[in-house]
Short mmCIF file of C-alpha atoms in Angstrom, two decimals:
data_model
loop_
_atom_site.label_atom_id
_atom_site.label_comp_id
_atom_site.label_asym_id
_atom_site.label_seq_id
_atom_site.Cartn_x
_atom_site.Cartn_y
_atom_site.Cartn_z
CA UNK A 28 -18.84 -40.40 -31.15
CA UNK A 29 -20.85 -37.25 -30.75
CA UNK A 30 -19.20 -34.75 -28.41
CA UNK A 31 -20.15 -31.34 -27.11
CA UNK A 32 -17.31 -29.52 -25.44
CA UNK A 33 -17.40 -26.27 -23.55
CA UNK A 34 -14.57 -24.09 -22.41
CA UNK A 35 -13.68 -22.87 -20.02
CA UNK A 36 -15.17 -25.24 -17.45
CA UNK A 37 -14.72 -22.71 -14.69
CA UNK A 38 -14.67 -18.96 -15.06
CA UNK A 39 -14.14 -16.35 -12.41
CA UNK A 40 -14.47 -12.78 -13.55
CA UNK A 41 -14.83 -9.37 -12.05
CA UNK A 42 -17.94 -7.30 -12.38
CA UNK A 43 -17.84 -5.05 -15.40
CA UNK A 44 -15.59 -7.29 -17.45
CA UNK A 45 -16.38 -9.05 -20.72
CA UNK A 46 -15.83 -12.70 -21.51
CA UNK A 47 -16.81 -15.43 -23.97
CA UNK A 48 -17.77 -19.04 -23.37
CA UNK A 49 -17.20 -21.44 -26.25
CA UNK A 50 -19.18 -24.50 -27.28
CA UNK A 51 -17.76 -26.88 -29.87
CA UNK A 52 -19.61 -29.90 -31.18
CA UNK A 53 -18.42 -32.78 -33.28
CA UNK A 54 -21.34 -33.54 -35.59
CA UNK A 55 -23.19 -31.13 -37.83
CA UNK A 56 -26.37 -29.69 -36.46
CA UNK A 57 -28.26 -26.46 -37.02
CA UNK A 58 -29.90 -26.35 -33.62
CA UNK A 59 -28.02 -25.04 -30.66
CA UNK A 60 -29.40 -24.11 -27.26
CA UNK A 61 -28.02 -22.30 -24.26
CA UNK A 62 -29.30 -22.94 -20.76
CA UNK A 63 -28.57 -21.47 -17.37
CA UNK A 64 -28.62 -23.48 -14.15
CA UNK A 65 -28.47 -22.01 -10.66
CA UNK A 66 -27.29 -24.26 -7.82
CA UNK A 67 -29.94 -26.77 -6.87
CA UNK A 68 -32.27 -25.51 -9.57
CA UNK A 69 -33.34 -26.72 -12.96
CA UNK A 70 -32.26 -25.50 -16.35
CA UNK A 71 -33.61 -22.25 -17.69
CA UNK A 72 -33.66 -21.72 -21.43
CA UNK A 73 -31.67 -18.68 -22.56
CA UNK A 74 -31.30 -18.91 -26.32
CA UNK A 75 -32.39 -21.07 -29.22
CA UNK A 76 -30.21 -20.76 -32.33
CA UNK A 77 -31.60 -22.43 -35.41
CA UNK A 78 -29.47 -21.36 -38.34
CA UNK A 79 -25.94 -20.58 -39.38
CA UNK A 80 -25.02 -17.05 -38.43
CA UNK A 81 -27.84 -16.71 -35.93
CA UNK A 82 -27.20 -14.14 -33.24
CA UNK A 83 -29.45 -13.47 -30.28
CA UNK A 84 -29.07 -11.04 -27.43
CA UNK A 85 -30.78 -10.70 -24.09
CA UNK A 86 -29.48 -8.15 -21.65
CA UNK A 87 -25.77 -8.69 -21.06
CA UNK A 88 -25.72 -12.04 -22.86
CA UNK A 89 -25.30 -12.61 -26.58
CA UNK A 90 -25.18 -15.98 -28.30
CA UNK A 91 -24.08 -16.81 -31.82
CA UNK A 92 -23.88 -19.91 -33.98
CA UNK A 93 -21.45 -20.88 -36.73
CA UNK A 94 -22.61 -24.22 -38.07
CA UNK A 95 -19.72 -24.57 -40.47
CA UNK A 96 -17.20 -24.29 -37.66
CA UNK A 97 -19.53 -26.26 -35.35
CA UNK A 98 -19.09 -23.51 -32.80
CA UNK A 99 -21.37 -21.44 -30.65
CA UNK A 100 -20.33 -18.63 -28.36
CA UNK A 101 -21.98 -17.03 -25.37
CA UNK A 102 -20.61 -13.56 -24.83
CA UNK A 103 -20.97 -11.78 -21.53
CA UNK A 104 -20.79 -8.00 -21.52
CA UNK A 105 -20.07 -5.98 -18.38
CA UNK A 106 -20.73 -8.90 -16.05
CA UNK A 107 -22.79 -8.48 -12.90
CA UNK A 108 -23.02 -10.76 -9.88
CA UNK A 109 -26.50 -11.97 -10.87
CA UNK A 110 -24.98 -13.75 -13.85
CA UNK A 111 -23.18 -16.21 -11.58
CA UNK A 112 -24.47 -19.66 -12.55
CA UNK A 113 -23.56 -22.68 -14.65
CA UNK A 114 -24.16 -22.31 -18.38
CA UNK A 115 -24.77 -25.27 -20.63
CA UNK A 116 -24.91 -25.48 -24.38
CA UNK A 117 -26.89 -28.28 -25.97
CA UNK A 118 -26.97 -29.52 -29.54
CA UNK A 119 -30.14 -30.91 -31.00
CA UNK A 120 -30.46 -33.75 -33.51
CA UNK A 121 -33.43 -35.39 -35.11
CA UNK A 122 -31.59 -38.23 -36.80
CA UNK A 123 -30.62 -39.80 -33.49
CA UNK A 124 -34.07 -39.97 -32.01
CA UNK A 125 -34.69 -36.33 -31.23
CA UNK A 126 -31.94 -36.10 -28.66
CA UNK A 127 -30.25 -33.12 -27.12
CA UNK A 128 -26.60 -33.50 -26.23
CA UNK A 129 -25.36 -31.23 -23.48
CA UNK A 130 -21.92 -29.84 -22.90
CA UNK A 131 -20.17 -30.25 -19.58
CA UNK A 132 -21.12 -26.77 -18.49
CA UNK A 133 -19.24 -23.61 -17.60
CA UNK A 134 -19.42 -22.53 -13.99
CA UNK A 135 -19.32 -18.76 -13.91
CA UNK A 136 -18.59 -16.74 -10.81
CA UNK A 137 -18.78 -12.97 -11.02
CA UNK A 138 -16.83 -11.27 -8.28
CA UNK A 139 -18.00 -7.88 -7.03
CA UNK B 18 -49.89 -26.82 -15.25
CA UNK B 19 -47.74 -23.77 -15.80
CA UNK B 20 -44.48 -25.68 -15.80
CA UNK B 21 -42.98 -29.13 -15.70
CA UNK B 22 -43.60 -30.66 -12.30
CA UNK B 23 -41.53 -33.47 -10.84
CA UNK B 24 -41.93 -35.49 -7.67
CA UNK B 25 -40.50 -36.33 -5.31
CA UNK B 26 -37.95 -33.52 -5.24
CA UNK B 27 -35.69 -35.57 -3.00
CA UNK B 28 -35.52 -39.32 -2.53
CA UNK B 29 -33.18 -41.33 -0.36
CA UNK B 30 -33.14 -45.04 -1.05
CA UNK B 31 -31.23 -47.94 0.38
CA UNK B 32 -29.24 -49.92 -2.10
CA UNK B 33 -31.46 -52.54 -3.65
CA UNK B 34 -34.71 -50.64 -3.24
CA UNK B 35 -36.95 -49.75 -6.14
CA UNK B 36 -37.83 -46.10 -6.77
CA UNK B 37 -40.36 -44.33 -8.97
CA UNK B 38 -39.98 -40.75 -10.13
CA UNK B 39 -42.89 -38.84 -11.58
CA UNK B 40 -43.00 -36.14 -14.22
CA UNK B 41 -46.03 -34.03 -15.12
CA UNK B 42 -45.17 -32.11 -18.31
CA UNK B 43 -46.59 -28.84 -19.53
CA UNK B 44 -50.13 -29.39 -20.71
CA UNK B 45 -50.27 -30.12 -24.42
CA UNK B 46 -46.59 -30.87 -24.81
CA UNK B 47 -46.19 -33.86 -27.06
CA UNK B 48 -42.54 -34.63 -26.40
CA UNK B 49 -41.15 -35.71 -23.05
CA UNK B 50 -37.54 -36.39 -22.15
CA UNK B 51 -35.75 -37.85 -19.15
CA UNK B 52 -32.18 -36.84 -18.36
CA UNK B 53 -29.73 -37.89 -15.67
CA UNK B 54 -27.43 -35.26 -14.23
CA UNK B 55 -24.56 -36.37 -12.04
CA UNK B 56 -22.94 -33.87 -9.71
CA UNK B 57 -20.88 -31.34 -11.65
CA UNK B 58 -21.86 -32.77 -15.02
CA UNK B 59 -24.18 -31.85 -17.84
CA UNK B 60 -27.49 -33.66 -18.26
CA UNK B 61 -27.26 -36.98 -20.09
CA UNK B 62 -30.10 -38.28 -22.20
CA UNK B 63 -32.01 -41.28 -20.92
CA UNK B 64 -35.17 -41.63 -22.95
CA UNK B 65 -37.69 -39.79 -25.13
CA UNK B 66 -41.45 -40.09 -25.60
CA UNK B 67 -43.67 -38.72 -28.28
CA UNK B 68 -47.14 -38.87 -26.77
CA UNK B 69 -47.35 -42.39 -25.27
CA UNK B 70 -44.77 -43.91 -27.59
CA UNK B 71 -41.26 -44.37 -26.29
CA UNK B 72 -39.29 -43.58 -29.42
CA UNK B 73 -35.81 -43.69 -27.99
CA UNK B 74 -34.54 -45.41 -24.88
CA UNK B 75 -30.95 -45.70 -25.94
CA UNK B 76 -29.69 -43.69 -22.98
CA UNK B 77 -31.09 -45.92 -20.25
CA UNK B 78 -27.97 -47.24 -18.52
CA UNK B 79 -29.26 -50.71 -17.73
CA UNK B 80 -32.35 -52.89 -17.74
CA UNK B 81 -32.98 -51.74 -14.17
CA UNK B 82 -34.24 -48.48 -15.64
CA UNK B 83 -37.72 -48.35 -17.08
CA UNK B 84 -39.87 -45.43 -18.21
CA UNK B 85 -43.48 -45.18 -19.23
CA UNK B 86 -46.00 -42.60 -20.32
CA UNK B 87 -49.17 -44.65 -20.74
CA UNK B 88 -51.63 -41.88 -21.55
CA UNK B 89 -49.28 -39.50 -23.26
CA UNK B 90 -49.12 -37.07 -20.38
CA UNK B 91 -47.62 -38.00 -17.00
CA UNK B 92 -44.47 -40.10 -17.14
CA UNK B 93 -42.81 -42.31 -14.56
CA UNK B 94 -39.17 -43.30 -14.45
CA UNK B 95 -38.64 -46.45 -12.43
CA UNK B 96 -35.31 -47.69 -11.18
CA UNK B 97 -35.20 -51.21 -9.83
CA UNK B 98 -32.66 -52.55 -7.34
CA UNK B 99 -30.98 -49.15 -7.00
CA UNK B 100 -27.21 -48.95 -6.87
CA UNK B 101 -25.00 -46.18 -5.52
CA UNK B 102 -24.02 -45.14 -9.02
CA UNK B 103 -27.67 -44.30 -9.67
CA UNK B 104 -27.35 -41.32 -7.33
CA UNK B 105 -28.00 -38.25 -9.45
CA UNK B 106 -30.59 -35.64 -10.28
CA UNK B 107 -33.18 -36.93 -12.71
CA UNK B 108 -34.53 -34.17 -14.91
CA UNK B 109 -37.70 -34.29 -16.94
CA UNK B 110 -38.27 -31.94 -19.85
CA UNK B 111 -41.10 -31.41 -22.27
CA UNK B 112 -41.42 -29.81 -25.66
CA UNK B 113 -44.21 -28.89 -28.01
CA UNK B 114 -42.83 -30.18 -31.27
CA UNK B 115 -42.65 -33.49 -32.98
CA UNK B 116 -40.89 -32.44 -36.15
CA UNK B 117 -37.56 -31.75 -34.59
CA UNK B 118 -35.81 -30.80 -31.37
CA UNK B 119 -37.64 -27.73 -30.27
CA UNK B 120 -36.94 -25.84 -27.07
CA UNK B 121 -36.98 -27.93 -23.93
CA UNK B 122 -38.68 -26.86 -20.72
CA UNK B 123 -37.21 -28.55 -17.67
CA UNK B 124 -38.65 -29.47 -14.32
CA UNK B 125 -36.72 -28.89 -11.12
CA UNK B 126 -35.59 -32.47 -10.98
CA UNK B 127 -35.71 -35.34 -8.54
CA UNK B 128 -32.53 -35.77 -6.55
CA UNK B 129 -31.92 -39.45 -5.81
CA UNK B 130 -29.42 -40.51 -3.20
CA UNK B 131 -28.72 -44.21 -2.87
CA UNK B 132 -27.06 -45.24 0.37
#
């Protein structure tokens, strides 16, 4: 069974601190996506990672992909309150009908 | 349009009623997906269209769920004889590519509450 697991599920951190969210998946894929969702809103695409070793950065967020370990990380540097949201990773597959499988999400709260 | 548009944004239905949820994808996007997101959970795949062809409907939870995209653009997700467990946000997403899972662009969702 294909699984996408994120940890932690809930994260409360102080402004200015650093932290990493982990995304593990059970079946090999070379396409990994990170999305942000604010309460009551839809999903906003953050990063698309398409190869082993891919690293992308946008502002205080940096995402990486290790396809051999089936692991992606989303690193938060010097968190600010505006980063409070739920973050989802999603793994893409073409051999199962072009599906995306989402993790359970990490709810991040940044405390001033 | 500029983004994926879904309607209605909110729908309250009595148990047993039929509902129809509409998705208008980004113009020119070939691929269209429907996802179901229960409260506090990640989106779960329902079905996928490439143009008007429904290539994968393996995620539809029962035969009460039906989706169509007759002209390869607007799509409708229909739920017959709604049950309380159908209460969720239904997200539509579109994508440009056909050769693999490219980036998805999501609409704001239709929140269905079944009483």
